[in-house]
CSV table of C-alpha atoms and ligand atoms in Angstrom, one decimal:
chain,number,residue,atom,x,y,z
A,1,MET,CA,195.0,156.5,-106.8
A,2,ARG,CA,198.7,157.0,-107.2
A,3,LEU,CA,201.0,155.6,-104.2
A,4,VAL,CA,204.5,155.5,-103.0
A,5,LEU,CA,205.4,153.2,-100.2
A,6,PHE,CA,208.3,154.7,-98.8
A,7,GLY,CA,210.5,153.1,-96.4
A,8,PRO,CA,214.3,151.1,-95.7
A,9,PRO,CA,214.8,147.8,-97.0
A,10,GLY,CA,212.5,145.3,-94.8
A,11,ALA,CA,210.0,147.6,-93.7
A,12,GLY,CA,207.4,145.8,-95.1
A,13,LYS,CA,207.1,147.7,-98.4
A,14,GLY,CA,206.6,144.5,-101.0
A,15,THR,CA,204.5,142.8,-98.4
A,16,GLN,CA,201.8,145.8,-97.7
A,17,ALA,CA,202.1,146.7,-101.5
A,18,LYS,CA,200.3,143.6,-102.1
A,19,TYR,CA,197.4,143.9,-99.7
A,20,LEU,CA,197.3,147.4,-101.1
A,21,ALA,CA,197.1,146.6,-104.7
A,22,THR,CA,194.4,144.4,-104.1
A,23,HIS,CA,192.2,146.2,-101.7
A,24,TYR,CA,192.4,149.5,-104.1
A,25,THR,CA,192.8,147.7,-107.8
A,26,LEU,CA,196.3,149.0,-107.9
A,27,ALA,CA,199.1,148.1,-110.1
A,28,HIS,CA,201.9,147.0,-108.0
A,29,LEU,CA,205.2,148.6,-109.5
A,30,SER,CA,208.1,147.2,-107.9
A,31,THR,CA,211.8,148.3,-109.5
A,32,GLY,CA,213.0,145.6,-107.6
A,33,ASP,CA,211.0,142.9,-108.8
A,34,MET,CA,210.8,144.4,-112.2
A,35,PHE,CA,214.9,144.4,-112.0
A,36,ARG,CA,214.8,140.7,-110.6
A,37,ALA,CA,212.6,139.8,-113.8
A,38,ALA,CA,215.1,141.6,-116.1
A,39,ILE,CA,218.2,139.3,-114.6
A,40,LYS,CA,216.0,136.3,-114.9
A,41,GLU,CA,215.4,137.1,-118.7
A,42,GLY,CA,218.7,137.9,-119.5
A,43,THR,CA,218.2,141.4,-120.9
A,44,PRO,CA,220.4,144.6,-121.3
A,45,VAL,CA,218.9,146.4,-118.2
A,46,GLY,CA,219.2,143.0,-116.1
A,47,LYS,CA,222.7,142.4,-116.7
A,48,GLU,CA,223.4,146.5,-116.1
A,49,ALA,CA,221.4,146.0,-112.4
A,50,LYS,CA,222.7,142.6,-111.3
A,51,SER,CA,226.4,143.7,-110.3
A,52,TYR,CA,224.6,147.0,-108.5
A,53,MET,CA,222.0,144.7,-106.9
A,54,ASP,CA,224.4,141.6,-105.8
A,55,ALA,CA,226.5,144.9,-103.9
A,56,GLY,CA,223.8,146.2,-102.0
A,57,LYS,CA,224.0,149.1,-104.0
A,58,LEU,CA,221.4,151.3,-106.1
A,59,VAL,CA,220.9,150.8,-109.8
A,60,PRO,CA,221.9,154.3,-111.7
A,61,ASP,CA,218.8,156.6,-111.3
A,62,SER,CA,218.8,156.6,-115.4
A,63,VAL,CA,218.0,152.8,-115.6
A,64,VAL,CA,215.8,152.7,-112.6
A,65,CYS,CA,213.9,156.0,-114.3
A,66,GLY,CA,213.5,154.2,-117.3
A,67,ILE,CA,211.9,151.0,-116.1
A,68,ALA,CA,209.7,153.1,-113.4
A,69,GLY,CA,208.4,155.2,-116.3
A,70,GLU,CA,207.4,152.1,-118.8
A,71,GLY,CA,205.6,150.5,-115.9
A,72,ILE,CA,203.7,153.5,-114.8
A,73,GLU,CA,202.8,154.4,-118.5
A,74,ASN,CA,201.5,150.7,-118.8
A,75,ALA,CA,199.9,151.1,-115.6
A,76,GLY,CA,197.6,153.7,-117.3
A,77,LEU,CA,199.5,156.4,-115.5
A,78,ASN,CA,196.4,155.7,-112.8
A,79,GLN,CA,195.8,153.3,-110.0
A,80,PHE,CA,199.5,152.4,-109.1
A,81,ILE,CA,201.5,151.9,-106.1
A,82,LEU,CA,205.4,152.6,-106.5
A,83,ASP,CA,207.2,150.2,-104.5
A,84,GLY,CA,211.0,150.8,-103.8
A,85,PHE,CA,210.9,154.0,-106.3
A,86,PRO,CA,211.8,156.7,-105.9
A,87,ARG,CA,214.7,156.1,-103.7
A,88,THR,CA,217.2,159.3,-104.4
A,89,ILE,CA,216.4,162.8,-104.8
A,90,PRO,CA,217.1,163.3,-108.5
A,91,GLN,CA,214.4,160.0,-109.2
A,92,ALA,CA,211.9,162.3,-107.1
A,93,GLU,CA,212.3,165.2,-109.4
A,94,TRP,CA,212.2,162.8,-112.1
A,95,LEU,CA,208.8,161.4,-111.1
A,96,ASP,CA,207.3,164.5,-110.2
A,97,ASP,CA,208.4,166.1,-113.6
A,98,PHE,CA,207.0,163.1,-115.2
A,99,LEU,CA,203.8,162.8,-113.8
A,100,THR,CA,203.4,166.8,-114.2
A,101,ARG,CA,203.9,166.2,-117.8
A,102,HIS,CA,201.2,163.5,-117.9
A,103,ASN,CA,198.9,165.6,-115.9
A,104,ALA,CA,199.0,163.1,-113.4
A,105,ASP,CA,200.8,164.9,-110.5
A,106,ASP,CA,198.5,164.1,-107.8
A,107,TYR,CA,200.0,161.3,-105.4
A,108,VAL,CA,200.7,160.5,-101.8
A,109,VAL,CA,203.3,159.0,-100.0
A,110,VAL,CA,203.4,156.5,-97.2
A,111,SER,CA,206.4,156.3,-95.0
A,112,LEU,CA,206.9,153.0,-93.2
A,113,LYS,CA,208.9,153.6,-90.0
A,114,VAL,CA,210.6,150.9,-88.8
A,115,ASP,CA,214.0,150.6,-86.8
A,116,VAL,CA,217.1,149.2,-87.7
A,117,GLU,CA,217.3,146.5,-85.3
A,118,LEU,CA,214.4,145.3,-86.3
A,119,ILE,CA,215.1,145.6,-90.1
A,120,VAL,CA,218.1,143.2,-90.1
A,121,GLU,CA,216.2,140.9,-88.4
A,122,ARG,CA,213.8,140.7,-90.9
A,123,LEU,CA,215.8,140.9,-94.4
A,124,SER,CA,218.1,137.9,-92.9
A,125,ASN,CA,214.9,136.1,-92.4
A,126,ARG,CA,213.2,137.1,-95.7
A,127,ARG,CA,212.6,134.1,-97.9
A,128,MET,CA,210.9,134.5,-101.5
A,129,ASN,CA,209.3,132.0,-103.6
A,130,LYS,CA,211.3,132.1,-106.9
A,131,GLU,CA,208.3,131.4,-109.0
A,132,THR,CA,205.2,133.9,-107.3
A,133,GLY,CA,207.2,136.5,-106.0
A,134,GLU,CA,205.3,135.6,-102.7
A,135,ILE,CA,207.1,137.1,-99.8
A,136,TYR,CA,207.6,135.1,-96.2
A,137,HIS,CA,209.6,135.4,-93.2
A,138,LEU,CA,210.9,132.3,-91.7
A,139,VAL,CA,209.2,133.4,-88.2
A,140,TYR,CA,206.7,135.8,-88.6
A,141,ASN,CA,205.1,134.8,-91.7
A,142,PRO,CA,206.2,131.3,-92.2
A,143,PRO,CA,206.0,129.5,-96.0
A,144,PRO,CA,203.9,126.7,-96.0
A,145,ALA,CA,205.3,123.4,-95.0
A,146,ASP,CA,204.6,121.7,-98.1
A,147,LEU,CA,206.1,124.2,-100.2
A,148,PRO,CA,209.2,122.6,-101.8
A,149,THR,CA,212.8,124.3,-100.3
A,150,GLN,CA,214.2,124.5,-103.7
A,151,VAL,CA,211.6,127.2,-104.4
A,152,LEU,CA,212.5,129.2,-101.7
A,153,LEU,CA,214.9,131.9,-102.5
A,154,HIS,CA,217.1,133.5,-100.0
A,155,ARG,CA,218.0,136.8,-102.1
A,156,SER,CA,222.0,137.6,-102.4
A,157,ASP,CA,221.5,141.1,-101.0
A,158,ASP,CA,219.6,139.7,-97.9
A,159,GLN,CA,223.0,138.2,-96.8
A,160,PRO,CA,224.7,140.3,-93.7
A,161,GLU,CA,227.3,141.9,-95.7
A,162,ALA,CA,224.8,143.2,-98.4
A,163,ILE,CA,222.1,143.8,-95.9
A,164,ARG,CA,224.6,146.4,-94.1
A,165,GLU,CA,225.6,147.9,-97.4
A,166,ARG,CA,221.9,148.5,-98.1
A,167,LEU,CA,221.4,150.6,-94.9
A,168,ALA,CA,224.2,152.8,-95.2
A,169,VAL,CA,222.9,153.5,-98.5
A,170,TYR,CA,219.5,154.3,-97.1
A,171,GLU,CA,220.9,156.5,-94.9
A,172,ALA,CA,222.7,158.3,-97.3
A,173,ASP,CA,221.1,158.7,-100.5
A,174,THR,CA,217.2,157.3,-99.9
A,175,ALA,CA,216.3,158.9,-96.3
A,176,PRO,CA,216.9,162.1,-97.3
A,177,LEU,CA,213.8,161.7,-99.3
A,178,GLU,CA,211.4,162.0,-96.5
A,179,ALA,CA,212.0,165.5,-96.1
A,180,TYR,CA,211.6,166.2,-99.7
A,181,PHE,CA,208.1,164.6,-99.8
A,182,ARG,CA,207.2,166.2,-96.6
A,183,GLY,CA,208.0,170.0,-98.1
A,184,LYS,CA,205.8,168.9,-100.8
A,185,ASN,CA,203.2,167.9,-98.5
A,186,ARG,CA,202.5,164.4,-99.4
A,187,LEU,CA,203.9,162.6,-96.6
A,188,LYS,CA,201.8,160.1,-94.2
A,189,GLU,CA,204.3,158.4,-91.7
A,190,VAL,CA,203.0,155.1,-90.4
A,191,ASP,CA,204.6,153.0,-87.6
A,192,GLY,CA,205.8,149.8,-89.5
A,193,VAL,CA,206.1,147.6,-86.5
A,194,GLY,CA,203.3,145.6,-85.4
A,195,GLU,CA,201.4,142.4,-87.1
A,196,ILE,CA,201.2,142.3,-90.9
A,197,GLU,CA,197.6,143.3,-90.8
A,198,GLU,CA,197.3,145.8,-88.4
A,199,ILE,CA,199.8,147.8,-90.2
A,200,PHE,CA,197.5,147.3,-93.4
A,201,GLU,CA,194.7,148.7,-91.0
A,202,ARG,CA,196.8,151.6,-90.2
A,203,ILE,CA,198.0,152.1,-93.9
A,204,LYS,CA,194.1,152.1,-94.9
A,205,ALA,CA,193.4,154.4,-91.9
A,206,VAL,CA,195.5,157.1,-93.2
A,207,LEU,CA,194.3,156.5,-97.2
A,208,ASP,CA,190.3,156.6,-97.0
B,301,ADP,P1,214.2,146.0,-100.9
B,301,ADP,O1,213.6,144.9,-100.1
B,301,ADP,O2,215.2,146.4,-100.1
B,301,ADP,O3,213.4,147.2,-100.5
B,301,ADP,P2,214.2,145.8,-103.7
B,301,ADP,O4,213.6,144.5,-103.8
B,301,ADP,O5,213.2,147.1,-103.7
B,301,ADP,O6,214.6,146.2,-102.1
B,301,ADP,O7,215.4,145.8,-104.5
B,301,ADP,C1,216.4,145.5,-104.8
B,301,ADP,C2,217.5,146.1,-105.2
B,301,ADP,O8,217.3,146.7,-106.5
B,301,ADP,C3,217.8,147.4,-104.6
B,301,ADP,O9,218.7,147.2,-103.3
B,301,ADP,C4,219.0,148.1,-105.6
B,301,ADP,O10,219.8,147.3,-105.9
B,301,ADP,C5,217.9,147.8,-106.7
B,301,ADP,N1,216.6,148.7,-106.8
B,301,ADP,C6,215.3,148.9,-106.9
B,301,ADP,N2,214.7,149.9,-106.6
B,301,ADP,C7,215.5,151.1,-107.0
B,301,ADP,C8,215.7,152.4,-107.1
B,301,ADP,N3,214.5,152.9,-107.1
B,301,ADP,N4,216.9,153.2,-107.3
B,301,ADP,C9,217.8,152.2,-107.4
B,301,ADP,N5,218.2,151.2,-107.1
B,301,ADP,C10,217.0,150.5,-107.0
B,302,ADP,P1,210.7,145.8,-98.1
B,302,ADP,O1,209.6,145.2,-99.1
B,302,ADP,O2,210.1,146.8,-97.3
B,302,ADP,O3,211.9,145.2,-98.2
B,302,ADP,P2,209.3,143.2,-97.4
B,302,ADP,O4,207.8,143.6,-97.4
B,302,ADP,O5,210.0,142.3,-98.2
B,302,ADP,O6,210.1,144.6,-97.1
B,302,ADP,O7,209.6,142.8,-95.8
B,302,ADP,C1,211.0,142.1,-95.1
B,302,ADP,C2,210.7,140.7,-94.4
B,302,ADP,O8,210.1,141.2,-93.3
B,302,ADP,C3,209.7,139.7,-95.3
B,302,ADP,O9,210.5,138.7,-94.7
B,302,ADP,C4,208.3,139.8,-94.4
B,302,ADP,O10,207.7,138.6,-94.7
B,302,ADP,C5,208.7,140.6,-93.4
B,302,ADP,N1,208.0,141.6,-92.6
B,302,ADP,C6,207.1,142.3,-93.3
B,302,ADP,N2,206.1,143.0,-92.5
B,302,ADP,C7,206.3,142.4,-91.4
B,302,ADP,C8,205.5,142.7,-90.0
B,302,ADP,N3,204.7,143.6,-89.9
B,302,ADP,N4,206.1,142.0,-89.0
B,302,ADP,C9,207.1,141.0,-89.4
B,302,ADP,N5,207.9,140.7,-90.1
B,302,ADP,C10,207.0,141.4,-91.2
């Protein structure tokens, strides 16, 4: 299975991707996680990505397509889930071209639908385990009580100003992709509001 998880920041892509990766044995390819790892390691890609990410802007397409392609190839071109890629029409066109060239162009897009007010609430309460990448929400999916607080990261792009910027970027550059995927008959829309497990069941229902 080749799966693209699509949706605004905070829609629950990372949360659902972890469940789906385990259930269907898929490699979880998150471009955001790849950039955060590159920043931690101090690589040239990390250095280039950091200023864009902190400002809530998109990293340039050429950089993103490079790391996404590497991830897909490392996953064996099959059995992967893309989380947070593609995010622009040129990225989607690049992906179509890349997969076609590798005889692997059959993929499905699951779009998680969540309203803006809920997104702001989800992102401002998101916390991440710096060491494992585990995602929490202070209210809906709280971190274990014995987890040391210094391990919990409040992402710099989950601060109010960067959240506003990311939502504006989503509307301008990413939302138009829905029509692109619909036009290619790849789009499955799923209501992203409800309990985490409930949404997981909805996604499985459209995939099976
Ligand atoms: P979110 O939780 O908002 O979906 P991610 O962890 O997926 O965030 O991405 C964090 C940041 O990494 C984005 O705001 C952007 O700066 C950068 N990034 C990740 N994926 C892409 C992409 N496909 N295109 C451009 N920038 C990206
Ligand atoms: P994305 O990868 O799309 O940016 P995340 O999976 O990181 O989204 O989720 C954003 C925040 O919302 C996290 O704090 C997460 O714990 C929380 N969250 C995810 N799914 C749900 C849900 N169904 N109900 C409530 N909170 C959720």
